XYZ file of C-alpha atoms in Angstrom:
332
model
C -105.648 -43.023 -145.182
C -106.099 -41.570 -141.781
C -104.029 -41.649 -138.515
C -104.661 -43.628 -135.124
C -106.247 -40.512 -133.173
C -109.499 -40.803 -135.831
C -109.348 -44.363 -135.629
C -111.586 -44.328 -132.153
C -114.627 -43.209 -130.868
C -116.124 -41.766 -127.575
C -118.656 -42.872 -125.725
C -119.955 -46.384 -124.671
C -118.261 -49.260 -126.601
C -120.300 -51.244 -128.964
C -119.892 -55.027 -129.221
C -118.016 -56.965 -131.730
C -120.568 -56.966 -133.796
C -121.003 -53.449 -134.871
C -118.895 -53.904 -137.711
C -118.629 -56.896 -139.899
C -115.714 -55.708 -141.699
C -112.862 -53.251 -141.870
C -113.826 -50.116 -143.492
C -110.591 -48.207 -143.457
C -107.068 -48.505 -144.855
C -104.989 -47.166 -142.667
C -100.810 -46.565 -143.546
C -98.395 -47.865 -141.526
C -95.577 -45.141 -142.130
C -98.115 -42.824 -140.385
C -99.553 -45.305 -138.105
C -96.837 -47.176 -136.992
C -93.590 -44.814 -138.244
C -91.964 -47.554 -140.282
C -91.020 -46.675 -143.742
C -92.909 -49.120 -145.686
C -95.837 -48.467 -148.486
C -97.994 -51.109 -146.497
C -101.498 -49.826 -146.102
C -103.554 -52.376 -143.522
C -107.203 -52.469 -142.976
C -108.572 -51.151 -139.798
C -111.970 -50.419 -138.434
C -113.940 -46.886 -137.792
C -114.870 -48.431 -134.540
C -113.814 -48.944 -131.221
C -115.757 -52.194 -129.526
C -115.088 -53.796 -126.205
C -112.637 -56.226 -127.059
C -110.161 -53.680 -128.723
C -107.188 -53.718 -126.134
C -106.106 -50.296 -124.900
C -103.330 -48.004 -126.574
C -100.584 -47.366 -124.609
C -99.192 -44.347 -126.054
C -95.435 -44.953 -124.900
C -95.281 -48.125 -126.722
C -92.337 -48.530 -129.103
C -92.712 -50.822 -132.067
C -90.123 -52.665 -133.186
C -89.418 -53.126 -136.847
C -89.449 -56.566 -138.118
C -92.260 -57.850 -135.511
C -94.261 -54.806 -136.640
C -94.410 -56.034 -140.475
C -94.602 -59.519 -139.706
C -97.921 -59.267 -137.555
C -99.374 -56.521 -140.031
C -98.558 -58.863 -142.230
C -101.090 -61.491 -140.543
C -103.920 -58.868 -140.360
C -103.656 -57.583 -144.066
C -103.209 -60.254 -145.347
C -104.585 -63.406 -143.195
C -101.135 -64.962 -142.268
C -100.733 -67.087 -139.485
C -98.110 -65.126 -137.688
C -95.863 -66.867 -134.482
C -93.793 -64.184 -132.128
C -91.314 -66.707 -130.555
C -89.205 -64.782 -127.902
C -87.497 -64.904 -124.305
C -89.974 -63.609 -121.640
C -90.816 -60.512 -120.913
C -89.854 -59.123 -124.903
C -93.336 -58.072 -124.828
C -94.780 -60.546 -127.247
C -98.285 -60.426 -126.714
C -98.298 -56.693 -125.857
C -96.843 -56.090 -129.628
C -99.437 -58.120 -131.472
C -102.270 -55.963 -128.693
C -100.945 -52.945 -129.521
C -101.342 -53.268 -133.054
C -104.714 -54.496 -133.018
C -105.342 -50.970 -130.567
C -104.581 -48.974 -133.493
C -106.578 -50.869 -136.294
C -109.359 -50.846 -133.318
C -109.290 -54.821 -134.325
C -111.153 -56.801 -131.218
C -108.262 -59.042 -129.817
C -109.344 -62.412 -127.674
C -106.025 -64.063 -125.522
C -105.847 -67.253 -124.796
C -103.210 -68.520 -122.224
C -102.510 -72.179 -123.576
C -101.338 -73.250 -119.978
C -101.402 -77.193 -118.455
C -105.148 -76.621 -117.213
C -106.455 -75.388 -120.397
C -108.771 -78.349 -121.883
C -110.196 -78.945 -125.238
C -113.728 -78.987 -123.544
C -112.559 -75.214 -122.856
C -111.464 -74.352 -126.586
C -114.335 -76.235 -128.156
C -117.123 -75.955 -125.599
C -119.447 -78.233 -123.725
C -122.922 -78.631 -122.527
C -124.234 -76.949 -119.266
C -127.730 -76.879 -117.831
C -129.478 -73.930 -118.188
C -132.841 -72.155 -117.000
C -135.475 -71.341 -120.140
C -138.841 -70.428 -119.086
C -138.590 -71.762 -115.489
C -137.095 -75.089 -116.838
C -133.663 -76.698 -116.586
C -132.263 -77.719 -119.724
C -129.292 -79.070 -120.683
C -127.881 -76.725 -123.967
C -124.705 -76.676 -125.746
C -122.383 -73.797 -124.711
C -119.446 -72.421 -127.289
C -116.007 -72.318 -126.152
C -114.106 -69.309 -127.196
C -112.661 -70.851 -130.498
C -115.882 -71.304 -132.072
C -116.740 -67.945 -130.947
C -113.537 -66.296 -132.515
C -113.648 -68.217 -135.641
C -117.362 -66.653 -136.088
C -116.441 -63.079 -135.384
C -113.850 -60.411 -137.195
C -111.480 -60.761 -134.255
C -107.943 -61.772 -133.795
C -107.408 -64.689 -131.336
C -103.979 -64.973 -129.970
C -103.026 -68.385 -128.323
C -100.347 -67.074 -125.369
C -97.538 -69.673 -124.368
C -98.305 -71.710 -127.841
C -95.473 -74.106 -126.812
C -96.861 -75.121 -123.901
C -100.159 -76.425 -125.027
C -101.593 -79.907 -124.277
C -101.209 -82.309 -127.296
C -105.285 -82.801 -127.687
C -105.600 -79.410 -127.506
C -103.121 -78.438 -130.515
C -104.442 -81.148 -132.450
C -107.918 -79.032 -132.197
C -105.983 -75.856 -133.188
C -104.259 -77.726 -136.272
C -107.185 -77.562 -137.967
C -108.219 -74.001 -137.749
C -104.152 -72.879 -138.698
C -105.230 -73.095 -142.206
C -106.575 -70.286 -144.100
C -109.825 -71.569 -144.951
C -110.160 -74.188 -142.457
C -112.945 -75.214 -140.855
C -113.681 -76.303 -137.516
C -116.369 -79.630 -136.947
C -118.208 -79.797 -133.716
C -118.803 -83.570 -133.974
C -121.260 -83.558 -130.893
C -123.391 -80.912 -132.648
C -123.194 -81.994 -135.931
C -121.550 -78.446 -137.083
C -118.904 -77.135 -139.575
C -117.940 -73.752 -138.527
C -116.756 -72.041 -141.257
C -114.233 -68.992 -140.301
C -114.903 -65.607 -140.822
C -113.131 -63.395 -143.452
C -111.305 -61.063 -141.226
C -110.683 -64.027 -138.360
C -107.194 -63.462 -137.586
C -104.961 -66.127 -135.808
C -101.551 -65.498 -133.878
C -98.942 -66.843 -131.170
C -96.460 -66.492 -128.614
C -93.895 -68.669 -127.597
C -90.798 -68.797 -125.787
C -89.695 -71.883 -128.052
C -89.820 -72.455 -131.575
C -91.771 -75.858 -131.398
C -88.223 -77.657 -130.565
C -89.141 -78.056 -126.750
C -87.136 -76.661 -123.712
C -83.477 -76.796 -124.765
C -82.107 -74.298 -122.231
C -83.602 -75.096 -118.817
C -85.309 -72.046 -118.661
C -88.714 -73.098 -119.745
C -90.438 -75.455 -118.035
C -93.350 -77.039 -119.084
C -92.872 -76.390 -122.935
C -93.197 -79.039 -125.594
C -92.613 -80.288 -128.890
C -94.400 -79.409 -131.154
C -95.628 -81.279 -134.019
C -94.211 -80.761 -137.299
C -96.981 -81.095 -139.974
C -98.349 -77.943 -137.437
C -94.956 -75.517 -137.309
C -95.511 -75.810 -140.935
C -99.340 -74.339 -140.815
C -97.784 -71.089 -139.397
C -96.675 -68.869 -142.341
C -94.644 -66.232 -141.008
C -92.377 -66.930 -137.620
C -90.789 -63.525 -136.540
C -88.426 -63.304 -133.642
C -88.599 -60.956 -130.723
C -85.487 -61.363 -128.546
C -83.972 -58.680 -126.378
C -83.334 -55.064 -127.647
C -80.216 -52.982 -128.398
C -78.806 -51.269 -125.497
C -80.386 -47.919 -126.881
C -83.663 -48.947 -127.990
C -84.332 -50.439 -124.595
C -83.346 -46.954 -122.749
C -85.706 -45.237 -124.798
C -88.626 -48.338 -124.067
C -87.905 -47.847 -120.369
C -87.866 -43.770 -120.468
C -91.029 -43.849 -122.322
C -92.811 -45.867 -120.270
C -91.890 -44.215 -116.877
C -93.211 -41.015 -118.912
C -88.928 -39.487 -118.323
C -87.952 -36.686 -120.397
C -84.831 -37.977 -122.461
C -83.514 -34.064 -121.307
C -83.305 -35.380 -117.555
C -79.873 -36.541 -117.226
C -79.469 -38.019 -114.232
C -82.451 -40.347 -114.514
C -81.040 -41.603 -118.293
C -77.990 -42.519 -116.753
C -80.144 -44.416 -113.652
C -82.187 -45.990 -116.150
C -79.019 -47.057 -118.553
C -76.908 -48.408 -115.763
C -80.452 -50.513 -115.086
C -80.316 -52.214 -118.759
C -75.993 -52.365 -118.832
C -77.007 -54.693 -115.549
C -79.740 -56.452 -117.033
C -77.899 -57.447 -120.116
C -74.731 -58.296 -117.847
C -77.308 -61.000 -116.623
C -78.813 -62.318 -120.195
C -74.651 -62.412 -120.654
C -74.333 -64.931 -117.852
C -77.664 -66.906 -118.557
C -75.846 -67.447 -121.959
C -72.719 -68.659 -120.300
C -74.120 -70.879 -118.263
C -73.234 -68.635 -115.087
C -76.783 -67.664 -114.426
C -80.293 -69.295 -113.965
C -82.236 -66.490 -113.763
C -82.217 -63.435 -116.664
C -83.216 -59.913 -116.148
C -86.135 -59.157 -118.956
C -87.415 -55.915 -119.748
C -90.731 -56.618 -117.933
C -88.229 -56.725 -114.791
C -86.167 -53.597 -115.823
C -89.511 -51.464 -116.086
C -90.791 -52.902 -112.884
C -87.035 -52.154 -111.120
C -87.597 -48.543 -112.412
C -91.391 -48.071 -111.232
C -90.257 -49.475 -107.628
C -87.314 -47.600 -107.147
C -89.812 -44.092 -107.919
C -91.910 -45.639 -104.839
C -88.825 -46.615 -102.905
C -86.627 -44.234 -103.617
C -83.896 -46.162 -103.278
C -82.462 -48.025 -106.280
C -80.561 -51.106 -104.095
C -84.031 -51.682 -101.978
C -85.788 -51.624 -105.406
C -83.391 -53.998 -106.948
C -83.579 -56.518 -104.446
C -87.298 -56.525 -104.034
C -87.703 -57.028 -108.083
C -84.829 -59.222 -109.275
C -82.403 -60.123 -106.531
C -84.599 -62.010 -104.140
C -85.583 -64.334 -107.053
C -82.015 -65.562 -107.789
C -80.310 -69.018 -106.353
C -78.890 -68.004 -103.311
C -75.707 -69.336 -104.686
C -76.235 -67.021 -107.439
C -76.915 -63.738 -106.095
C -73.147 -63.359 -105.269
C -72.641 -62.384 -108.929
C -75.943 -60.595 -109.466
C -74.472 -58.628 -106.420
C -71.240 -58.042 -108.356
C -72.820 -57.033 -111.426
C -74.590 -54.250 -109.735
C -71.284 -53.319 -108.487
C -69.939 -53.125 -111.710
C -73.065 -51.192 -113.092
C -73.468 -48.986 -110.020
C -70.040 -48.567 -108.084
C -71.849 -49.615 -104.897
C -73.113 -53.004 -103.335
C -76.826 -53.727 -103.635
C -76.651 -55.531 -100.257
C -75.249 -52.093 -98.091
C -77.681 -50.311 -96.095
């Protein structure tokens, strides 16, 4: 066993290659403080794709297991969420402390399968051009002890999640057909996702640009864990933490827990139909940095949130801060 301060090393960072496999177990009731018996592998060192810990970071329980789950034991693990639940930051921040290299891939509109698979580019070799196949990053990941994490899953292009549908299974294999290749993945590759879906499409309005997704591939992911919005308290303490506030200073707790009472007023009225816009807790963290550069907690609320709203909506945000605050946001 060991803890995540002797889980790093100083110095320049190696690349992914300096270690072919974990050599450490590592518990996560020390690790991670979650009461389970789960011990997860980990590696001695610290390489240039490891992501970097963020020592404020608060793990929540279920998402925790489910994507430790994925690295002990090679599951294919999907976080399906609202935005700004801090998705991809969980599965990064888990990989920082089993100093696992981590590769993100945003699966926007533009991305191409010539970008996941690879193509050919001309190169220079002894003073001559050459035309020489180049790997995309798939190929790349598949071949490494890294954990590749496709970002926005659900809004993938349909040739491009047919090429992923292959590699979802445990041992399979990817074929580059122009080079005549099976790539073969390594033991500790490691696949994950985000999505704001869950492979049903864009129900709600709120997510444009999602898809369907194919059946026969939902059912290649083996664990789907859920990472909605917090309790009330849990997301006081994520805020305080990350603004580096003492939980002693009581007038910024109350600051910070009139911020989230507002912010779940508006995931209330998203629900309801009231609202188009919802406050995450990416925005409540950014409302909080800018009102410590502002100084002022309507300006800063305006700036982050308000100005984004439907006119026509920003009425009732306005009341809601009212509510929250026992002032206008709009008064000078």
């Amino acid at each position: 066993m060991t803890d995540s301060a002797s889980l790093t090393t100083t110095g320049d960072l190696p690349p992914i290659s300096a270690l072919s496999a974990p050599d450490l177990q590592v518990s996560v009731r020390e690790v991670f403080g979650i009461d389970s018996d789960m011990t997860v592998p980990a590696f001695s060192v610290r390489t240039e794709h490891v992501p970097e810990i963020d020592p404020a970071y608060l793990f929540d329980h279920d998402t925790t297991l489910a994507i430790l789950a994925g690295f002990a034991f090679n599951r294919r693990v999907m976080v399906q969420g609202f935005h700004g639940t801090g998705k991809s930051s969980h599965i990064e921040q888990i990989s920082a402390r089993l100093n696992w290299p981590c590769v993100r891939i945003n699966l926007d509109s533009h991305v191409s399968r010539i970008d996941l698979i690879g193509k050919d580019a001309i190169v220079v070799r002894d003073g001559q051009q050459i035309t020489e196949f180049q790997e995309g990053l798939l190929p790349w990941c598949l071949q490494h002890p890294c954990a590749l994490v496709f970002d926005e899953y659900d809004a993938g292009r349909p040739d491009v999640m047919f090429v992923i549908q292959r590699v979802l299974e445990v041992e399979g294999q990817l074929t580059l057909l122009d080079q005549n290749r099976v790539i073969k993945p390594h033991p500790w590759f490691r696949l994950f996702a985000t999505a704001n879906t869950i492979g049903l499409g864009d129900t709600t309005g709120l997510y444009h640009g999602t898809q369907q997704i194919n059946q026969g591939q939902m059912d290649r992911w083996n664990i789907v864990t859920s990472l909605n919005y917090l309790p009330h308290a849990q997301e006081v303490g994520i805020v305080l933490s990350r603004m580096g506030i003492s939980p002693d200073d009581r007038e910024a707790r109350r600051t910070i827990e009139s911020m989230v009472a507002l912010a779940e007023l508006t995931r209330a009225g998203f629900m309801a139909g009231d609202l188009s816009t919802v406050m995450s807790p990416r925005s409540v963290i950014a409302w909080a940095e800018n009102e410590k550069i502002f100084k002022d907690t309507a300006f800063a609320f305006r700036v982050t949130f308000l100005n984004k709203c439907d006119e026509a909506e920003r009425g009732m945000v306005a009341e809601y801060y009212q509510r929250c605050f026992n002032k206008s946001p709009l008064s000078k």
